[in-house]
CSV table of N, CA and C in Angstrom, one decimal:
chain,number,residue,atom,x,y,z
C,103,MET,N,65.9,82.9,-8.2
C,103,MET,CA,67.2,83.5,-9.0
C,103,MET,C,68.3,82.2,-8.1
C,104,THR,N,69.1,81.8,-8.9
C,104,THR,CA,70.2,80.8,-8.3
C,104,THR,C,71.5,81.6,-7.9
C,105,ALA,N,71.8,81.5,-6.9
C,105,ALA,CA,73.4,82.3,-6.6
C,105,ALA,C,74.4,81.8,-7.6
C,106,ASN,N,75.3,82.5,-8.2
C,106,ASN,CA,76.5,81.9,-8.6
C,106,ASN,C,77.4,81.5,-7.7
C,107,PHE,N,78.0,80.3,-7.3
C,107,PHE,CA,79.2,79.6,-6.5
C,107,PHE,C,80.4,79.7,-7.3
C,108,THR,N,81.3,80.2,-6.5
C,108,THR,CA,82.9,79.8,-7.1
C,108,THR,C,82.9,78.4,-6.8
C,109,GLU,N,84.1,78.2,-7.4
C,109,GLU,CA,84.5,76.6,-7.4
C,109,GLU,C,84.6,76.1,-6.0
C,110,ASN,N,85.4,77.1,-5.8
C,110,ASN,CA,85.8,76.6,-3.9
C,110,ASN,C,84.5,76.8,-3.3
C,111,GLU,N,83.8,77.9,-3.3
C,111,GLU,CA,82.5,77.6,-2.5
C,111,GLU,C,81.5,76.2,-2.8
C,112,LEU,N,81.5,75.9,-3.8
C,112,LEU,CA,81.2,74.3,-4.1
C,112,LEU,C,81.8,73.5,-3.4
C,113,LYS,N,83.2,73.5,-3.4
C,113,LYS,CA,83.7,72.5,-3.3
C,113,LYS,C,83.5,72.3,-1.4
C,114,SER,N,83.6,73.6,-0.7
C,114,SER,CA,83.3,73.7,0.7
C,114,SER,C,82.0,73.2,1.1
C,115,MET,N,80.9,73.7,0.2
C,115,MET,CA,79.5,73.2,0.4
C,115,MET,C,79.3,71.6,0.5
C,116,ASN,N,80.3,71.0,-0.2
C,116,ASN,CA,80.0,69.5,-0.7
C,116,ASN,C,80.9,68.7,-0.1
C,117,GLU,N,81.8,69.0,0.6
C,117,GLU,CA,82.7,68.4,1.3
C,117,GLU,C,82.1,67.4,2.2
C,118,ILE,N,81.3,67.4,3.1
C,118,ILE,CA,80.3,67.0,4.0
C,118,ILE,C,79.1,67.0,3.5
C,119,PRO,N,78.6,65.5,3.2
C,119,PRO,CA,76.9,65.1,2.8
C,119,PRO,C,76.1,65.8,3.9
C,120,HIS,N,75.1,66.6,2.9
C,120,HIS,CA,74.0,67.1,3.9
C,120,HIS,C,72.6,66.5,3.5
C,121,PRO,N,71.3,66.7,4.1
C,121,PRO,CA,71.9,66.5,5.7
C,121,PRO,C,72.6,65.3,6.1
C,122,SER,N,73.4,65.3,7.1
C,122,SER,CA,74.2,64.2,7.7
C,122,SER,C,73.3,63.0,8.1
C,123,LEU,N,72.2,63.6,8.8
C,123,LEU,CA,71.3,62.5,9.1
C,123,LEU,C,69.7,62.9,9.1
C,124,PRO,N,69.2,62.3,8.7
C,124,PRO,CA,68.0,62.4,7.9
C,124,PRO,C,67.1,62.6,9.1
C,125,VAL,N,65.8,63.8,8.7
C,125,VAL,CA,65.1,64.1,9.6
C,125,VAL,C,64.6,62.9,10.5
C,126,GLY,N,64.0,62.9,11.9
C,126,GLY,CA,63.6,62.1,12.5
C,126,GLY,C,64.9,61.2,13.1
C,127,THR,N,65.9,61.0,12.8
C,127,THR,CA,66.7,60.7,13.6
C,127,THR,C,67.3,60.7,14.7
C,128,LYS,N,67.0,59.7,15.7
C,128,LYS,CA,67.1,60.1,17.3
C,128,LYS,C,68.7,60.7,17.7
C,129,LEU,N,68.8,61.3,17.9
C,129,LEU,CA,70.1,62.1,18.6
C,129,LEU,C,70.5,61.8,20.3
C,130,TYR,N,69.5,61.8,21.1
C,130,TYR,CA,69.6,61.7,22.4
C,130,TYR,C,68.5,60.6,22.7
C,131,GLY,N,68.7,60.1,24.2
C,131,GLY,CA,67.8,59.0,25.0
C,131,GLY,C,66.8,59.8,25.6
C,132,GLY,N,66.0,59.0,25.7
C,132,GLY,CA,64.6,59.6,26.7
C,132,GLY,C,64.4,59.2,27.6
C,133,THR,N,65.4,58.5,28.4
C,133,THR,CA,65.3,58.3,29.7
C,133,THR,C,65.2,59.1,30.9
C,134,LYS,N,64.0,59.2,31.7
C,134,LYS,CA,63.9,60.1,32.3
C,134,LYS,C,64.5,59.2,33.7
C,135,VAL,N,65.5,59.8,34.7
C,135,VAL,CA,66.3,59.6,35.5
C,135,VAL,C,65.6,59.7,36.9
C,136,PHE,N,64.6,60.6,37.2
C,136,PHE,CA,64.0,61.4,38.4
C,136,PHE,C,62.5,60.5,38.4
C,137,PRO,N,61.9,60.4,39.1
C,137,PRO,CA,60.5,59.9,39.5
C,137,PRO,C,59.5,61.5,38.6
C,138,ASP,N,58.7,61.5,38.1
C,138,ASP,CA,57.8,62.8,37.8
C,138,ASP,C,56.9,62.9,38.9
C,139,TYR,N,57.6,63.9,39.9
C,139,TYR,CA,57.3,64.1,41.1
C,139,TYR,C,55.8,65.1,40.8
C,140,LYS,N,55.1,64.7,41.8
C,140,LYS,CA,53.6,65.8,41.8
C,140,LYS,C,52.9,66.1,43.0
C,141,ALA,N,52.4,67.6,43.1
C,141,ALA,CA,52.6,68.5,44.3
C,141,ALA,C,51.8,67.1,45.1
C,142,ASN,N,52.3,67.7,46.4
C,142,ASN,CA,51.4,67.2,47.6
C,142,ASN,C,50.5,68.4,47.7
C,143,PRO,N,49.0,68.0,48.6
C,143,PRO,CA,48.2,68.7,48.9
C,143,PRO,C,48.9,70.5,49.6
C,144,GLY,N,48.5,71.3,48.8
C,144,GLY,CA,49.0,72.7,49.7
C,144,GLY,C,50.7,72.8,49.3
C,145,GLU,N,51.3,72.1,48.6
C,145,GLU,CA,52.4,72.8,47.8
C,145,GLU,C,52.5,73.6,47.2
C,146,LYS,N,53.8,74.5,47.4
C,146,LYS,CA,53.6,75.8,46.6
C,146,LYS,C,55.2,76.1,45.9
C,147,PHE,N,54.6,76.7,44.5
C,147,PHE,CA,56.2,76.6,44.1
C,147,PHE,C,56.0,78.8,43.5
C,148,LEU,N,57.3,79.0,43.9
C,148,LEU,CA,57.1,80.6,43.3
C,148,LEU,C,58.6,80.5,42.5
C,149,ALA,N,58.4,81.3,40.9
C,149,ALA,CA,59.6,81.6,40.4
C,149,ALA,C,59.5,83.1,40.4
C,150,LEU,N,61.1,83.4,41.1
C,150,LEU,CA,61.3,84.9,41.3
C,150,LEU,C,62.4,85.1,39.8
C,151,VAL,N,61.8,86.3,39.3
C,151,VAL,CA,62.6,86.5,37.7
C,151,VAL,C,63.2,87.9,37.9
C,152,HIS,N,64.5,88.1,38.0
C,152,HIS,CA,64.9,89.3,37.4
C,152,HIS,C,66.5,89.0,36.3
C,153,GLY,N,65.5,89.4,35.1
C,153,GLY,CA,65.8,89.0,33.7
C,153,GLY,C,65.4,89.5,32.5
C,154,ILE,N,65.9,89.9,31.3
C,154,ILE,CA,65.5,90.5,30.7
C,154,ILE,C,64.9,89.7,29.4
C,155,ALA,N,63.4,90.2,29.0
C,155,ALA,CA,63.0,89.0,28.1
C,155,ALA,C,63.6,89.3,26.5
C,156,HIS,N,64.2,88.1,25.8
C,156,HIS,CA,64.9,87.8,24.6
C,156,HIS,C,66.2,88.7,25.2
C,157,GLU,N,66.8,88.4,26.1
C,157,GLU,CA,68.1,88.7,26.2
C,157,GLU,C,69.1,87.3,26.6
C,158,SER,N,68.6,86.6,27.1
C,158,SER,CA,68.8,85.2,27.5
C,158,SER,C,67.6,84.2,27.5
C,159,SER,N,68.0,83.1,27.8
C,159,SER,CA,66.7,82.1,27.9
C,159,SER,C,66.0,81.7,29.4
C,160,LEU,N,66.7,82.7,30.4
C,160,LEU,CA,66.5,82.7,31.7
C,160,LEU,C,65.2,82.7,32.2
C,161,SER,N,64.9,84.0,31.7
C,161,SER,CA,63.1,84.6,31.8
C,161,SER,C,62.1,83.7,31.5
C,162,TYR,N,62.2,83.1,30.2
C,162,TYR,CA,61.6,82.2,29.6
C,162,TYR,C,61.5,80.7,30.2
C,163,VAL,N,62.5,80.3,30.7
C,163,VAL,CA,62.6,78.7,31.0
C,163,VAL,C,62.0,78.7,32.3
C,164,ALA,N,62.0,80.1,33.1
C,164,ALA,CA,61.6,80.3,34.2
C,164,ALA,C,60.0,80.0,34.1
C,165,ILE,N,59.5,80.8,33.1
C,165,ILE,CA,57.8,80.7,33.0
C,165,ILE,C,57.9,79.1,32.6
C,166,LEU,N,58.4,78.5,32.0
C,166,LEU,CA,58.2,77.0,31.3
C,166,LEU,C,58.4,76.3,32.8
C,167,GLN,N,59.5,76.8,33.7
C,167,GLN,CA,59.5,75.4,34.6
C,167,GLN,C,58.1,75.9,35.7
C,168,ALA,N,57.3,77.2,35.5
C,168,ALA,CA,56.4,77.8,36.5
C,168,ALA,C,55.2,76.8,36.0
C,169,ILE,N,55.3,76.9,34.5
C,169,ILE,CA,53.5,76.1,33.6
C,169,ILE,C,54.0,74.7,34.3
C,170,ARG,N,55.3,74.1,34.4
C,170,ARG,CA,55.2,72.7,34.6
C,170,ARG,C,54.8,72.6,35.9
C,171,ALA,N,55.3,73.4,36.8
C,171,ALA,CA,55.1,73.1,38.3
C,171,ALA,C,53.4,73.2,38.4
C,172,GLN,N,52.9,74.1,38.0
C,172,GLN,CA,51.4,74.0,38.2
C,172,GLN,C,50.7,73.0,37.7
C,173,ARG,N,51.4,72.5,36.5
C,173,ARG,CA,50.7,71.2,35.8
C,173,ARG,C,51.0,70.1,37.0
C,174,LYS,N,51.9,70.1,37.6
C,174,LYS,CA,51.9,69.4,38.6
C,174,LYS,C,51.4,69.2,39.7
C,175,GLY,N,50.5,70.1,39.8
C,175,GLY,CA,49.5,70.2,41.2
C,175,GLY,C,50.1,71.7,42.2
C,176,TYR,N,51.1,72.4,42.3
C,176,TYR,CA,51.6,73.7,42.9
C,176,TYR,C,50.6,74.4,42.6
C,177,GLU,N,50.3,75.3,43.6
C,177,GLU,CA,50.0,76.4,43.8
C,177,GLU,C,50.8,77.3,43.5
C,178,THR,N,50.9,77.7,42.3
C,178,THR,CA,52.4,78.6,41.2
C,178,THR,C,52.5,80.2,41.2
C,179,ALA,N,53.2,80.9,41.3
C,179,ALA,CA,53.1,82.4,41.2
C,179,ALA,C,54.3,82.3,40.4
C,180,ILE,N,54.6,83.5,39.8
C,180,ILE,CA,55.8,84.1,39.2
C,180,ILE,C,55.6,85.2,39.7
C,181,TYR,N,57.0,85.7,40.2
C,181,TYR,CA,57.2,87.4,40.7
C,181,TYR,C,58.6,88.1,39.7
C,182,PHE,N,58.0,88.9,39.0
C,182,PHE,CA,59.0,89.5,38.3
C,182,PHE,C,59.3,90.8,38.9
C,183,TYR,N,60.7,90.9,39.2
C,183,TYR,CA,60.9,92.3,39.5
C,183,TYR,C,61.9,93.1,38.9
C,184,GLY,N,62.7,94.0,39.5
C,184,GLY,CA,64.0,94.8,38.5
C,184,GLY,C,63.5,94.9,36.9
C,185,THR,N,64.4,94.1,36.3
C,185,THR,CA,64.3,94.0,34.8
C,185,THR,C,63.4,93.0,34.5
C,186,GLY,N,63.0,91.9,35.3
C,186,GLY,CA,61.9,91.3,35.1
C,186,GLY,C,60.9,92.0,34.5
C,187,ALA,N,60.5,93.0,35.2
C,187,ALA,CA,59.4,93.5,35.0
C,187,ALA,C,58.8,93.8,33.3
C,188,MET,N,60.2,93.7,32.7
C,188,MET,CA,59.6,93.8,30.8
C,188,MET,C,59.2,92.7,30.5
C,189,ASN,N,59.0,91.2,31.1
C,189,ASN,CA,58.6,89.9,30.3
C,189,ASN,C,57.2,90.4,30.5
C,190,ALA,N,56.5,91.3,31.3
C,190,ALA,CA,55.2,91.1,31.7
C,190,ALA,C,54.4,92.2,30.6
C,191,MET,N,54.9,92.7,29.8
C,191,MET,CA,54.6,93.7,28.9
C,191,MET,C,53.6,93.3,27.4
C,192,ALA,N,52.4,93.7,27.7
C,192,ALA,CA,51.5,93.5,26.8
C,192,ALA,C,51.4,94.2,25.2
C,193,THR,N,52.6,95.0,25.6
C,193,THR,CA,52.9,95.9,24.1
C,193,THR,C,54.0,95.3,23.3
C,194,ARG,N,54.1,93.9,23.5
C,194,ARG,CA,55.2,93.5,22.6
C,194,ARG,C,54.7,93.3,21.1
C,195,GLY,N,55.6,93.4,20.1
C,195,GLY,CA,55.6,93.2,19.1
C,195,GLY,C,56.1,94.4,17.9
C,196,PHE,N,56.0,94.0,16.5
C,196,PHE,CA,56.5,94.9,15.7
C,196,PHE,C,56.2,94.2,14.2
C,197,PRO,N,55.5,95.3,13.6
C,197,PRO,CA,55.5,96.3,13.8
C,197,PRO,C,54.4,96.9,14.4
C,198,THR,N,53.4,96.1,15.0
C,198,THR,CA,52.4,96.6,15.5
C,198,THR,C,52.2,95.7,16.7
C,199,VAL,N,51.5,96.0,17.7
C,199,VAL,CA,51.6,95.0,19.0
C,199,VAL,C,50.7,94.0,18.6
C,200,GLY,N,51.2,92.8,18.9
C,200,GLY,CA,50.6,91.4,18.4
C,200,GLY,C,51.2,91.1,17.8
C,201,SER,N,52.0,91.7,16.5
C,201,SER,CA,52.5,91.1,15.5
C,201,SER,C,54.2,90.7,15.9
C,202,ALA,N,54.5,89.3,15.3
C,202,ALA,CA,55.5,89.0,15.5
C,202,ALA,C,56.9,89.2,14.4
C,203,ALA,N,57.8,90.4,15.0
C,203,ALA,CA,58.6,90.5,13.5
C,203,ALA,C,59.6,89.0,13.2
C,204,PHE,N,59.7,88.2,14.4
C,204,PHE,CA,60.4,87.1,14.3
C,204,PHE,C,59.7,85.6,15.2
C,205,GLY,N,60.3,84.8,14.8
C,205,GLY,CA,59.4,83.5,15.6
C,205,GLY,C,59.8,83.5,17.0
C,206,GLY,N,59.2,83.5,17.6
C,206,GLY,CA,59.2,83.4,19.0
C,206,GLY,C,59.3,84.9,20.0
C,207,GLN,N,59.0,85.8,19.3
C,207,GLN,CA,58.9,87.2,19.9
C,207,GLN,C,57.9,87.3,20.9
C,208,LEU,N,56.8,86.7,20.5
C,208,LEU,CA,55.4,86.4,21.5
C,208,LEU,C,55.2,85.3,22.3
C,209,ASN,N,56.8,84.8,22.8
C,209,ASN,CA,56.8,83.7,23.5
C,209,ASN,C,56.6,83.8,24.4
C,210,TYR,N,56.9,85.0,25.5
C,210,TYR,CA,56.8,85.4,26.7
C,210,TYR,C,55.3,85.9,26.5
C,211,ASN,N,54.8,86.4,25.8
C,211,ASN,CA,53.2,86.7,26.2
C,211,ASN,C,52.4,85.5,26.0
C,212,GLU,N,52.5,85.0,25.0
C,212,GLU,CA,51.5,83.4,25.0
C,212,GLU,C,51.7,82.6,26.1
C,213,SER,N,52.9,82.7,26.6
C,213,SER,CA,53.2,81.4,27.6
C,213,SER,C,52.4,81.8,29.0
C,214,LEU,N,52.6,83.4,29.2
C,214,LEU,CA,51.9,83.8,30.7
C,214,LEU,C,50.6,83.7,30.5
C,215,ALA,N,50.2,84.2,29.2
C,215,ALA,CA,48.6,84.5,29.3
C,215,ALA,C,48.3,82.7,29.4
C,216,THR,N,48.8,81.5,28.8
C,216,THR,CA,48.7,80.1,29.0
C,216,THR,C,48.5,80.0,30.8
C,217,PHE,N,49.6,80.6,31.5
C,217,PHE,CA,50.1,80.5,33.2
C,217,PHE,C,49.0,81.2,33.6
C,218,ILE,N,48.2,82.2,33.2
C,218,ILE,CA,47.3,82.9,34.2
C,218,ILE,C,46.0,82.2,33.8
C,219,LYS,N,45.6,81.6,32.5
C,219,LYS,CA,44.6,80.8,32.1
C,219,LYS,C,44.3,79.6,32.8
C,220,GLU,N,45.5,79.1,33.0
C,220,GLU,CA,45.5,77.9,34.0
C,220,GLU,C,45.6,78.0,35.7
C,221,GLY,N,45.4,79.2,35.7
C,221,GLY,CA,45.1,79.5,37.5
C,221,GLY,C,46.7,79.8,38.2
C,222,GLY,N,47.5,80.2,37.4
C,222,GLY,CA,48.9,80.8,38.0
C,222,GLY,C,48.4,82.3,38.6
C,223,LYS,N,49.6,82.5,39.0
C,223,LYS,CA,49.3,84.2,39.5
C,223,LYS,C,51.1,84.7,39.3
C,224,VAL,N,50.6,86.0,38.3
C,224,VAL,CA,52.2,86.5,38.2
C,224,VAL,C,52.2,88.3,38.8
C,225,TYR,N,53.0,88.2,39.4
C,225,TYR,CA,53.1,89.4,39.9
C,225,TYR,C,54.2,90.4,39.5
C,226,VAL,N,54.0,91.7,39.3
C,226,VAL,CA,55.1,92.6,38.5
C,226,VAL,C,55.3,93.9,39.0
C,227,CYS,N,56.7,94.0,39.7
C,227,CYS,CA,57.0,95.0,40.4
C,227,CYS,C,57.0,96.3,39.6
C,228,ARG,N,56.0,97.4,40.6
C,228,ARG,CA,55.9,98.6,40.2
C,228,ARG,C,57.2,99.5,40.0
C,229,PHE,N,58.2,99.1,40.9
C,229,PHE,CA,59.6,100.0,41.1
C,229,PHE,C,60.3,99.1,39.9
C,230,GLY,N,60.2,98.0,39.3
C,230,GLY,CA,60.7,97.5,38.2
C,230,GLY,C,59.8,98.1,36.7
C,231,LEU,N,58.6,98.3,36.7
C,231,LEU,CA,58.3,99.2,36.0
C,231,LEU,C,58.8,100.5,35.8
C,232,GLY,N,58.9,101.1,36.7
C,232,GLY,CA,59.2,102.7,36.5
C,232,GLY,C,60.5,102.7,36.3
C,233,LEU,N,61.7,102.0,36.9
C,233,LEU,CA,62.8,101.9,36.2
C,233,LEU,C,62.9,102.0,34.5
C,234,HIS,N,62.6,101.6,34.1
C,234,HIS,CA,62.3,101.2,32.8
C,234,HIS,C,61.4,102.2,31.9
C,235,GLY,N,60.6,103.0,32.4
C,235,GLY,CA,59.9,103.5,31.8
C,235,GLY,C,58.6,102.8,31.2
C,236,LEU,N,58.4,101.7,31.9
C,236,LEU,CA,57.3,100.9,31.6
C,236,LEU,C,56.0,101.5,32.4
C,237,ARG,N,54.7,101.3,31.7
C,237,ARG,CA,53.5,101.8,32.1
C,237,ARG,C,52.8,100.6,32.3
C,238,GLU,N,52.2,100.5,33.9
C,238,GLU,CA,51.3,99.9,34.3
C,238,GLU,C,50.2,99.3,33.5
C,239,GLU,N,49.5,100.6,32.8
C,239,GLU,CA,48.4,99.9,31.7
C,239,GLU,C,48.9,98.9,30.9
C,240,ASP,N,50.2,98.8,30.3
C,240,ASP,CA,50.5,97.9,29.8
C,240,ASP,C,50.8,96.8,29.8
C,241,LEU,N,50.7,96.4,31.0
C,241,LEU,CA,50.9,94.9,31.5
C,241,LEU,C,50.1,93.9,30.9
C,242,ILE,N,50.2,92.7,30.6
C,242,ILE,CA,49.4,91.4,30.1
C,242,ILE,C,48.2,91.6,31.3
C,243,GLU,N,46.8,91.5,30.6
C,243,GLU,CA,45.7,91.1,31.3
C,243,GLU,C,45.8,89.9,32.4
C,244,GLY,N,45.8,90.5,33.4
C,244,GLY,CA,45.6,89.1,34.7
C,244,GLY,C,46.9,89.3,35.6
C,245,THR,N,47.7,89.9,35.1
C,245,THR,CA,49.2,90.4,36.0
C,245,THR,C,48.8,91.1,37.2
C,246,ILE,N,49.2,90.8,38.3
C,246,ILE,CA,49.2,91.6,39.6
C,246,ILE,C,50.3,92.6,39.8
C,247,PRO,N,49.8,94.1,39.7
C,247,PRO,CA,50.9,95.1,40.0
C,247,PRO,C,51.4,95.0,41.5
C,248,VAL,N,52.6,94.9,41.9
C,248,VAL,CA,52.8,95.3,43.4
C,248,VAL,C,53.7,96.5,43.7
C,249,HIS,N,53.5,96.7,45.1
C,249,HIS,CA,54.5,97.4,45.7
C,249,HIS,C,55.8,97.0,45.7
C,250,PRO,N,57.3,97.6,45.9
C,250,PRO,CA,58.6,97.5,45.8
C,250,PRO,C,58.8,96.8,46.8
C,251,LEU,N,58.1,96.7,48.0
C,251,LEU,CA,58.2,96.2,49.5
C,251,LEU,C,57.5,94.9,49.6
C,252,ASP,N,56.8,94.5,48.8
C,252,ASP,CA,56.2,93.2,48.4
C,252,ASP,C,56.8,92.0,48.3
C,253,LEU,N,58.2,92.3,47.6
C,253,LEU,CA,59.4,91.4,47.2
C,253,LEU,C,59.7,90.5,48.3
C,254,GLN,N,60.2,91.1,49.7
C,254,GLN,CA,60.7,90.5,50.8
C,254,GLN,C,59.5,89.6,51.4
C,255,ASP,N,58.3,90.6,51.7
C,255,ASP,CA,57.4,89.7,52.2
C,255,ASP,C,56.5,88.6,51.2
C,256,CYS,N,57.0,88.5,50.2
C,256,CYS,CA,56.4,87.3,49.4
C,256,CYS,C,57.2,86.3,49.7
C,257,LEU,N,58.5,86.7,49.7
C,257,LEU,CA,59.4,85.7,49.7
C,257,LEU,C,59.2,85.1,51.3
C,258,ILE,N,59.0,85.7,52.2
C,258,ILE,CA,58.8,85.3,53.6
C,258,ILE,C,57.5,84.4,53.4
C,259,GLU,N,56.7,84.7,52.8
C,259,GLU,CA,55.3,84.4,52.6
C,259,GLU,C,55.4,82.7,52.1
C,260,TYR,N,56.5,82.9,51.2
C,260,TYR,CA,56.3,81.4,50.2
C,260,TYR,C,57.2,80.5,51.1
C,261,SER,N,58.2,81.2,51.8
C,261,SER,CA,59.0,80.4,52.4
C,261,SER,C,58.4,79.8,53.6
C,262,ARG,N,57.6,80.4,54.3
C,262,ARG,CA,57.4,79.9,55.4
C,262,ARG,C,55.9,78.8,55.3
C,263,ALA,N,55.5,79.2,53.7
C,263,ALA,CA,54.9,78.1,53.4
C,263,ALA,C,55.5,76.6,52.8
C,264,GLY,N,56.5,76.7,53.2
C,264,GLY,CA,57.4,75.7,52.6
C,264,GLY,C,57.6,75.4,51.3
C,265,ALA,N,57.4,76.5,50.5
C,265,ALA,CA,57.4,76.9,49.0
C,265,ALA,C,58.4,76.1,48.4
C,266,PHE,N,58.8,75.3,47.3
C,266,PHE,CA,59.9,75.5,46.3
C,266,PHE,C,60.3,76.7,45.6
C,267,ILE,N,61.2,77.7,46.0
C,267,ILE,CA,61.6,78.9,45.1
C,267,ILE,C,62.8,78.8,44.1
C,268,LEU,N,62.0,78.9,43.1
C,268,LEU,CA,63.2,79.3,41.8
C,268,LEU,C,63.3,80.4,41.9
C,269,SER,N,64.8,81.2,42.1
C,269,SER,CA,65.4,82.0,41.7
C,269,SER,C,66.1,82.3,40.8
C,270,THR,N,65.6,83.3,39.9
C,270,THR,CA,66.6,83.6,38.7
C,270,THR,C,67.2,84.9,38.4
C,271,PHE,N,68.4,84.9,38.4
C,271,PHE,CA,69.0,86.5,38.3
C,271,PHE,C,69.6,86.7,37.2
C,272,GLN,N,69.6,87.7,36.1
C,272,GLN,CA,70.4,88.1,35.3
C,272,GLN,C,70.9,89.7,35.3
C,273,ILE,N,72.2,89.4,35.3
C,273,ILE,CA,72.7,91.3,35.3
C,273,ILE,C,72.8,91.8,33.7
């Protein structure tokens, strides 16, 4: 079925030719300015995440950064606390668990599964779960539930180890 367009709608649609650039046109340069650093033996990376899945890119970018750090050779962990605990739920999906209602709905689950499979550790604060009525048994397989008092001690441990700590916080 074809829509019936008014004369002004057609005029508006045709004012600028589409597509203005053909598919594959390079819009941005590809020069990497900084060296592609790799981890020195024993170096650690901690991504500390307090952000809600799908409310911004904050949590997802932190996961991607952790995967990249891990692939550079860092001993890497992600620590979800507060609202961040929502990121580690295996029950994501609609209308059924594991079904994507829209493209990207399962990005968090898939990326965390990759991170864990490649050797990363994912800590999830039990208090963050409890604040939002989330059940521990619904966590993504391989995540590590932790006590609320572990947050500060985790930071101390990684800080004392000289880790790079990526701290993200969404209100």
